[in-house]
Coordinates of C-alpha atoms and ligand atoms in Angstrom, one line a residue:
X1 CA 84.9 80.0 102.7
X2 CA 86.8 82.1 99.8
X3 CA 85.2 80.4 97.5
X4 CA 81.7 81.4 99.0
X5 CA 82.0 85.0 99.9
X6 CA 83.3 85.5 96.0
X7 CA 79.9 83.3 95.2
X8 CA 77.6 85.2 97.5
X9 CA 79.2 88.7 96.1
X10 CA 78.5 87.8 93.0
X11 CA 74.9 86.5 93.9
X12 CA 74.6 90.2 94.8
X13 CA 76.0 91.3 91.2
X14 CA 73.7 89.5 89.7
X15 CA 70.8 91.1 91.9
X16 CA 72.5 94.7 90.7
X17 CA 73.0 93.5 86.7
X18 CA 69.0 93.7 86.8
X19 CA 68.5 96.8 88.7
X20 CA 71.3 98.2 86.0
X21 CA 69.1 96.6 82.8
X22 CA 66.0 97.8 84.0
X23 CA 66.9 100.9 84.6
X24 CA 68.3 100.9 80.9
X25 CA 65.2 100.5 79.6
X26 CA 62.9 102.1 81.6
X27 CA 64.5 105.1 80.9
X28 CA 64.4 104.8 77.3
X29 CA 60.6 104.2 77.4
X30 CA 60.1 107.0 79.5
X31 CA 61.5 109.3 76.8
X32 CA 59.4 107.7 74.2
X33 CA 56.0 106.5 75.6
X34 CA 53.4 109.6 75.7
X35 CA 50.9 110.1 78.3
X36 CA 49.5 113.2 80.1
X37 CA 50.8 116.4 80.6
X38 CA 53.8 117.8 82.7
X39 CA 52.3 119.6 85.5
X40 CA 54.4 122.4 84.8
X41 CA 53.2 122.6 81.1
X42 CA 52.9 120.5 78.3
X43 CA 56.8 120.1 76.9
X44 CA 56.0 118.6 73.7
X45 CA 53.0 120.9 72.2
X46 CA 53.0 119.4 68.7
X47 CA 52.6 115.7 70.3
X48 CA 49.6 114.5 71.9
X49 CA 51.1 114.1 75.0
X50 CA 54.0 114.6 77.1
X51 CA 56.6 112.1 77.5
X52 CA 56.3 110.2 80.9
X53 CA 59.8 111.4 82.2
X54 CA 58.1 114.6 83.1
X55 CA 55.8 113.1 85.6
X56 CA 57.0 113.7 89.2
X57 CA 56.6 109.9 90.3
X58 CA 58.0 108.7 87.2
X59 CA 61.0 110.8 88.3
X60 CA 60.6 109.1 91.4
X61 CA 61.0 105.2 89.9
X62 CA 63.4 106.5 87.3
X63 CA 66.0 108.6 90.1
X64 CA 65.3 105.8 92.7
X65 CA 66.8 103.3 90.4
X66 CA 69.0 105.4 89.5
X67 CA 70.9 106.2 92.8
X68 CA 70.3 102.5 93.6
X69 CA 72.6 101.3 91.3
X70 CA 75.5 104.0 91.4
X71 CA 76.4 103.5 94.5
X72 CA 75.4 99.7 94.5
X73 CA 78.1 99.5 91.8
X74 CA 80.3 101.1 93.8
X75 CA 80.1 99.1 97.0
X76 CA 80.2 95.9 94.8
X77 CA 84.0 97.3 93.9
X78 CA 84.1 97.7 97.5
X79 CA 83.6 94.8 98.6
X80 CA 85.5 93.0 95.7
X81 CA 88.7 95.2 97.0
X82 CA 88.3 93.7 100.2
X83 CA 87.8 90.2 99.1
X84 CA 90.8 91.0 96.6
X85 CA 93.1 92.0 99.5
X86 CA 92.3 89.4 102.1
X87 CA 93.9 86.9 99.7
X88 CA 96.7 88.6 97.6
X89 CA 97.5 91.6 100.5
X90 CA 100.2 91.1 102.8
X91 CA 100.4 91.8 106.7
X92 CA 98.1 94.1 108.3
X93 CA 96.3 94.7 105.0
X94 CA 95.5 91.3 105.0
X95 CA 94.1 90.8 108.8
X96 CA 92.0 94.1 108.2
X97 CA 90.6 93.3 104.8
X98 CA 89.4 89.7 106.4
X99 CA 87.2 91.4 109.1
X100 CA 86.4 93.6 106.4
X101 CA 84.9 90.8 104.4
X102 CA 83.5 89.1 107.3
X103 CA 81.5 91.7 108.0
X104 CA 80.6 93.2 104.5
X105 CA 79.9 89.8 102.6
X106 CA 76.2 89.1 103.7
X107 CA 75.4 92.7 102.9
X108 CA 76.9 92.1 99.4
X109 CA 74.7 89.2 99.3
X110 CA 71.5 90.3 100.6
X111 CA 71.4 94.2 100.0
X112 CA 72.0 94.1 96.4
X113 CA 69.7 91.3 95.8
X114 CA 66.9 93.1 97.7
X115 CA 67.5 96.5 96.4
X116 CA 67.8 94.8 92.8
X117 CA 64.6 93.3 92.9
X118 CA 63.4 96.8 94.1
X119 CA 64.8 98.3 91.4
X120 CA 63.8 96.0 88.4
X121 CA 60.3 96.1 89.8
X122 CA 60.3 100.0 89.1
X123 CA 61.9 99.7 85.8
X124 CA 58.7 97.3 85.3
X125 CA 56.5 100.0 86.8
X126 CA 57.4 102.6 84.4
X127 CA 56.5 100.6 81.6
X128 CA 52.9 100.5 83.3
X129 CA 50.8 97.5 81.5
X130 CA 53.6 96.5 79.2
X131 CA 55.8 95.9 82.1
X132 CA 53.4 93.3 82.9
X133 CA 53.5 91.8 79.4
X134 CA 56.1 89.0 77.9
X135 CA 56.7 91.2 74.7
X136 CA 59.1 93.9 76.4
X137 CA 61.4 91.9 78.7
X138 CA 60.4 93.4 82.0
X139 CA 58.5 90.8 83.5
X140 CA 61.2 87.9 82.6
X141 CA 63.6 90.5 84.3
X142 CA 61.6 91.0 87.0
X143 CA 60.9 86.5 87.5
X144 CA 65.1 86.0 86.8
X145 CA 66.3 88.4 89.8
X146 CA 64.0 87.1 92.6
X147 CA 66.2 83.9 92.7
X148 CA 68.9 86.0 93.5
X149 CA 67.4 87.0 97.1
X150 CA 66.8 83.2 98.0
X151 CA 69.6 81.1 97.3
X152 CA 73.1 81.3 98.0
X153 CA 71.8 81.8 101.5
X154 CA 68.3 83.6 101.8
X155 CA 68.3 87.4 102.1
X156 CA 67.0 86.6 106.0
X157 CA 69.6 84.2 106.5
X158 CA 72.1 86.5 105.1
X159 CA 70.9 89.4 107.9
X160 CA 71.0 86.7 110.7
X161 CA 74.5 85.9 110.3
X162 CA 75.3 89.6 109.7
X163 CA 73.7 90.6 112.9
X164 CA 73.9 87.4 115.0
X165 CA 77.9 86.2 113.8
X166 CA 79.5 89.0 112.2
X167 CA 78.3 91.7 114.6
X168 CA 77.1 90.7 118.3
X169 CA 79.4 87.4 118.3
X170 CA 82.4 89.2 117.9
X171 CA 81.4 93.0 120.3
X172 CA 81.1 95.0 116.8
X173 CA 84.8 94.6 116.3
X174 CA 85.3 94.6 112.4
X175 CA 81.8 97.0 112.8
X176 CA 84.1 99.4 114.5
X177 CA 87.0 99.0 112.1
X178 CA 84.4 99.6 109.2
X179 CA 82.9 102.9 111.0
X180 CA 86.4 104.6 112.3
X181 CA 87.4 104.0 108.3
X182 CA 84.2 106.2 107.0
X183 CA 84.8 109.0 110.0
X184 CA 88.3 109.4 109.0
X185 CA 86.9 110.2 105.4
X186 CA 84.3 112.5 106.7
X187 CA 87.5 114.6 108.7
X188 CA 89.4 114.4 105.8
X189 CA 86.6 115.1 102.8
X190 CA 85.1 118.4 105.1
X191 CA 87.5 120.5 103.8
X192 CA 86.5 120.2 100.1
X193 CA 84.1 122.9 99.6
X194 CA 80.4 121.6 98.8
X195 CA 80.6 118.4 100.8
X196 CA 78.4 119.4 103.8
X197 CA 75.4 118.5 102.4
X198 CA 76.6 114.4 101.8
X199 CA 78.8 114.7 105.1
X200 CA 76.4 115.2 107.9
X201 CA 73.7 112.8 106.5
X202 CA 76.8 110.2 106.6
X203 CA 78.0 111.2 109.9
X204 CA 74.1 110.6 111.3
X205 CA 73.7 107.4 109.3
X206 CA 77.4 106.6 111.1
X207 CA 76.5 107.7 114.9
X208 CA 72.8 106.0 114.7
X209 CA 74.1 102.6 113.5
X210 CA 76.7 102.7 115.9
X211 CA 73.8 103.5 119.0
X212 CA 71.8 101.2 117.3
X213 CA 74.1 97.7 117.5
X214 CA 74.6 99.4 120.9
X215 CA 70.9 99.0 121.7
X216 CA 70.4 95.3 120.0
X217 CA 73.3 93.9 121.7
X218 CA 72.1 95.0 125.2
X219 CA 69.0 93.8 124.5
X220 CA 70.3 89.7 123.9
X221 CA 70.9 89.6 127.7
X222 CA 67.0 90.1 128.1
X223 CA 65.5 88.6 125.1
X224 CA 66.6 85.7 123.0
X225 CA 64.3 86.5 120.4
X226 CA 66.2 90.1 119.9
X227 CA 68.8 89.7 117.3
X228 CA 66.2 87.7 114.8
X229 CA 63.8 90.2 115.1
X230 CA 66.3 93.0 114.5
X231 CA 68.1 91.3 111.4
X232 CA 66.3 92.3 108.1
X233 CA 65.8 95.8 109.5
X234 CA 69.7 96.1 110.9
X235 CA 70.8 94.6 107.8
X236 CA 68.9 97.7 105.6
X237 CA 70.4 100.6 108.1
X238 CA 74.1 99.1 107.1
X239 CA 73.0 98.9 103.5
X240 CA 71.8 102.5 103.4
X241 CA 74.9 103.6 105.6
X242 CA 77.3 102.2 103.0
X243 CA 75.4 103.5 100.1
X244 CA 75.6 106.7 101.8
X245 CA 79.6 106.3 102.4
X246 CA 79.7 105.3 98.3
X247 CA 77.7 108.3 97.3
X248 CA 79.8 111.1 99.4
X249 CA 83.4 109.2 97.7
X250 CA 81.9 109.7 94.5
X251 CA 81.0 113.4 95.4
X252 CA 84.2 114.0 96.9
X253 CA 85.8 112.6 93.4
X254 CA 83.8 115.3 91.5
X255 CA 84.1 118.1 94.1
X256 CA 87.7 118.2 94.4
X257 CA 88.4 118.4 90.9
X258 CA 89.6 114.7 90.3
X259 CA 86.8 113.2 88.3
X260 CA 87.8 112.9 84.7
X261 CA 84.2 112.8 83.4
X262 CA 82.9 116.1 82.3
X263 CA 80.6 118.3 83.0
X264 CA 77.4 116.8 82.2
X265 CA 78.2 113.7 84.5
X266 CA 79.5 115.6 87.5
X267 CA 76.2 117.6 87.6
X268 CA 74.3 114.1 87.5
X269 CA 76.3 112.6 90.3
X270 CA 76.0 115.5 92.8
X271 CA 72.3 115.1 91.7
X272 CA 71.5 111.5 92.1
X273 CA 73.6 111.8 95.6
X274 CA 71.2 114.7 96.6
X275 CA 68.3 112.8 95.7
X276 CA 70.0 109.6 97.7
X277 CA 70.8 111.4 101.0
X278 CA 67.0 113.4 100.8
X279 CA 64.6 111.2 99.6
X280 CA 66.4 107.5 99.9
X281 CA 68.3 107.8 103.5
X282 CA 66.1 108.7 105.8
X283 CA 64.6 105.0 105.3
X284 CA 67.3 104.6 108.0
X285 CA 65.1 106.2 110.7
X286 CA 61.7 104.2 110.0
X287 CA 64.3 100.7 110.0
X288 CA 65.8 101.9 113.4
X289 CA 62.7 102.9 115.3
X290 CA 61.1 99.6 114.3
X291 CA 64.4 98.2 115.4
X292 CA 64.5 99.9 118.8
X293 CA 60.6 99.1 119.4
X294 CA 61.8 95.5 120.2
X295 CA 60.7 91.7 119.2
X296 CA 57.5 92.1 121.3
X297 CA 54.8 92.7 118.9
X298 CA 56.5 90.8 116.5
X299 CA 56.4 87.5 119.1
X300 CA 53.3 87.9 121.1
X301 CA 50.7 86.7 118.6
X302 CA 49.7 83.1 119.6
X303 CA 50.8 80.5 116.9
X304 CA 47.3 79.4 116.7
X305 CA 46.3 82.9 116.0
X306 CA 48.0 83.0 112.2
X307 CA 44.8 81.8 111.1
Ligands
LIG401 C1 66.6 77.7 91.2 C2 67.4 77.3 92.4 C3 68.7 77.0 92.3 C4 69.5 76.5 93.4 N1 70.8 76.2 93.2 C5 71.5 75.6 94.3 C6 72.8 75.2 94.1 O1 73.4 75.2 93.0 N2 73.5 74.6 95.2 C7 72.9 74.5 96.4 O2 73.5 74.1 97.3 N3 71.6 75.0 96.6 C8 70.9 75.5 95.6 N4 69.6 75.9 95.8 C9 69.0 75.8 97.1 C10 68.9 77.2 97.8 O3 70.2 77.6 98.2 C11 67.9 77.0 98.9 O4 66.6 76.9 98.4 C12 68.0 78.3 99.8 O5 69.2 78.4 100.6 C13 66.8 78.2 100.9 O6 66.8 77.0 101.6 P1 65.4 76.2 101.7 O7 64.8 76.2 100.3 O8 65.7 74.9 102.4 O9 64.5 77.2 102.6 P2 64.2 77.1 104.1 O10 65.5 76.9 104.9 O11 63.1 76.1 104.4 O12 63.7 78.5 104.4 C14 62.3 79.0 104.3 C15 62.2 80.3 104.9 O13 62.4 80.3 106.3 C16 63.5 81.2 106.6 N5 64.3 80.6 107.7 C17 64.8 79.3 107.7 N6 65.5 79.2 108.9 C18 65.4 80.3 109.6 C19 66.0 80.8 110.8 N7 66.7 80.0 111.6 N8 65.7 82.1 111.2 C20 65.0 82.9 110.4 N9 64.5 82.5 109.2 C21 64.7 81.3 108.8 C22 64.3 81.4 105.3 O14 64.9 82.7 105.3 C23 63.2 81.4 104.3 O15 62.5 82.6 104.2 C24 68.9 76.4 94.7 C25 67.5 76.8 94.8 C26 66.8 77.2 93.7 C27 65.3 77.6 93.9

């Protein structure tokens, strides 16, 4: 079982290297490939076009990939800590960082892997038709990480045993461990001046995946069908959660004066995390209120009727 939680994290590091390579290059094209005007102007006069990095959605695909991967990055050192410490740590350490990677392994798995694939399918967006091409790269990118999301245990798989195993079998205990850790760093991180604004999303993100295991595991006694047809959405929530947890330690790092990077990087994190916690987060919501509506409309259409 060692052996295949190191495997399946590093499934999910594979699933991040691509994000991480296409985002590489998709930025460098956007600074070079020309194409309309900036809404707010045109920024290169002399040229016949603006770069593309001006555009507002390329911003979008560009920033998106961007904060996937930070904090992706981050919870893959997570995790590996974990898995690090359930085998050399001693004691308490040891018990703790066991549940830890319990719990935390088939997000490792299937989270990076799907948000990978998401992410080298932007970088391949922003190239437009040459993303589509062999020439540039993008596309064999784009055809090497979707393995990732089916073996070493498909991505659905992976959410089934997170919900079904790691969650409900066990009454959310290591779910509790993981969410008493991330409030004590929210107590301790509010009195650093300008973390409000990556706080309270977290302590949302926290309280609603907390009422939301609540609600799936009291629905099990009624419907059979409830923890498959939570899975792939629960398993998204916890994804975002975490990210969200990554993102305020690497704000609290730059905040309070520790980070060692300069200026130019601090102003980038605090950036990407805003742009994590406004436009990426609330994906939570959407997940949980399809969540809460229940397997019914997902099991009610006759078999025959999949035609
Ligand atoms: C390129 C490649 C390399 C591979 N390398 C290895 C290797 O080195 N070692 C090895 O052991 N295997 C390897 N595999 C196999 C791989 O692990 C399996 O293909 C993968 O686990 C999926 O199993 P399956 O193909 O039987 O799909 P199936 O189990 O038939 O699944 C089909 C679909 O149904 C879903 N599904 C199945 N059961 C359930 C359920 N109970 N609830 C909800 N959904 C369900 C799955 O999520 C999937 O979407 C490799 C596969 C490929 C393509």
């Amino acid at each position: 079982f060692t052996m295949m939680n190191y495997e399946r994290l590093s499934v999910g590091i594979q699933g991040l290297s691509a994000a991480q390579t296409a985002y590489q290059w998709s930025c460098e094209y956007a600074r070079e490939r020309l194409q309309s005007r900036a809404p707010t102007g045109p920024t290169n006069p002399n040229g016949a076009a603006d770069p593309i990095i001006v555009h507002p959605d390329v911003r979008r695909m560009l920033l998106t990939q961007k904060a996937l991967v930070e904090a992706g990055r981050a919870f893959a050192v997570y995790v590996g800590k974990q898995l690090d410490l359930s085998k050399f740590g001693e004691g308490e350490d040891k018990v703790r960082a066991a549940g830890m990677v319990e719990l935390l392994t088939p997000i490792a798995k299937a989270f990076l892997t799907d948000k990978g694939f998401e992410g080298t399918v932007l970088g391949q967006q922003c190239y437009g038709g040459h993303g589509y091409v062999r020439e540039w790269g993008m596309e064999q990118l784009v055809r090497d990480v979707r393995i990732a999301q089916i073996y070493e245990g498909t991505n659905g798989i992976q959410a089934m045993d997170l919900m079904g195993r790691k969650v409900a079998a066990n009454g959310a205990k290591n779910l509790s461990v993981l969410l008493d850790e991330i409030r004590a760093f929210c107590a301790d991180a509010a009195s650093v001046a300008g973390m409000d604004e990556f706080l309270a999303p977290l302590n949302d993100a926290v309280d609603n995946l907390e009422s939301l295991t609540r609600f799936v595991m009291e629905s099990v006694a009624n419907d059979p069908n409830a923890i498959g047809a939570a899975a792939n959405d629960y398993l998204h929530v916890m994804g975002f959660t975490l990210y969200s947890y990554m993102w305020a330690m690497q704000c609290r790092t730059v905040l309070s004066g520790e980070s060692q990077q300069g200026e130019d990087f601090n102003k980038a994190k605090l950036q990407t995390a805003r742009f994590f916690v406004q436009r990426l987060l609330p994906q939570t919501q959407a997940l949980s209120a399809a969540i809460r509506s229940g397997s019914d409309a997902m099991m009610d259409l006759a078999e025959e009727a999949f035609a």
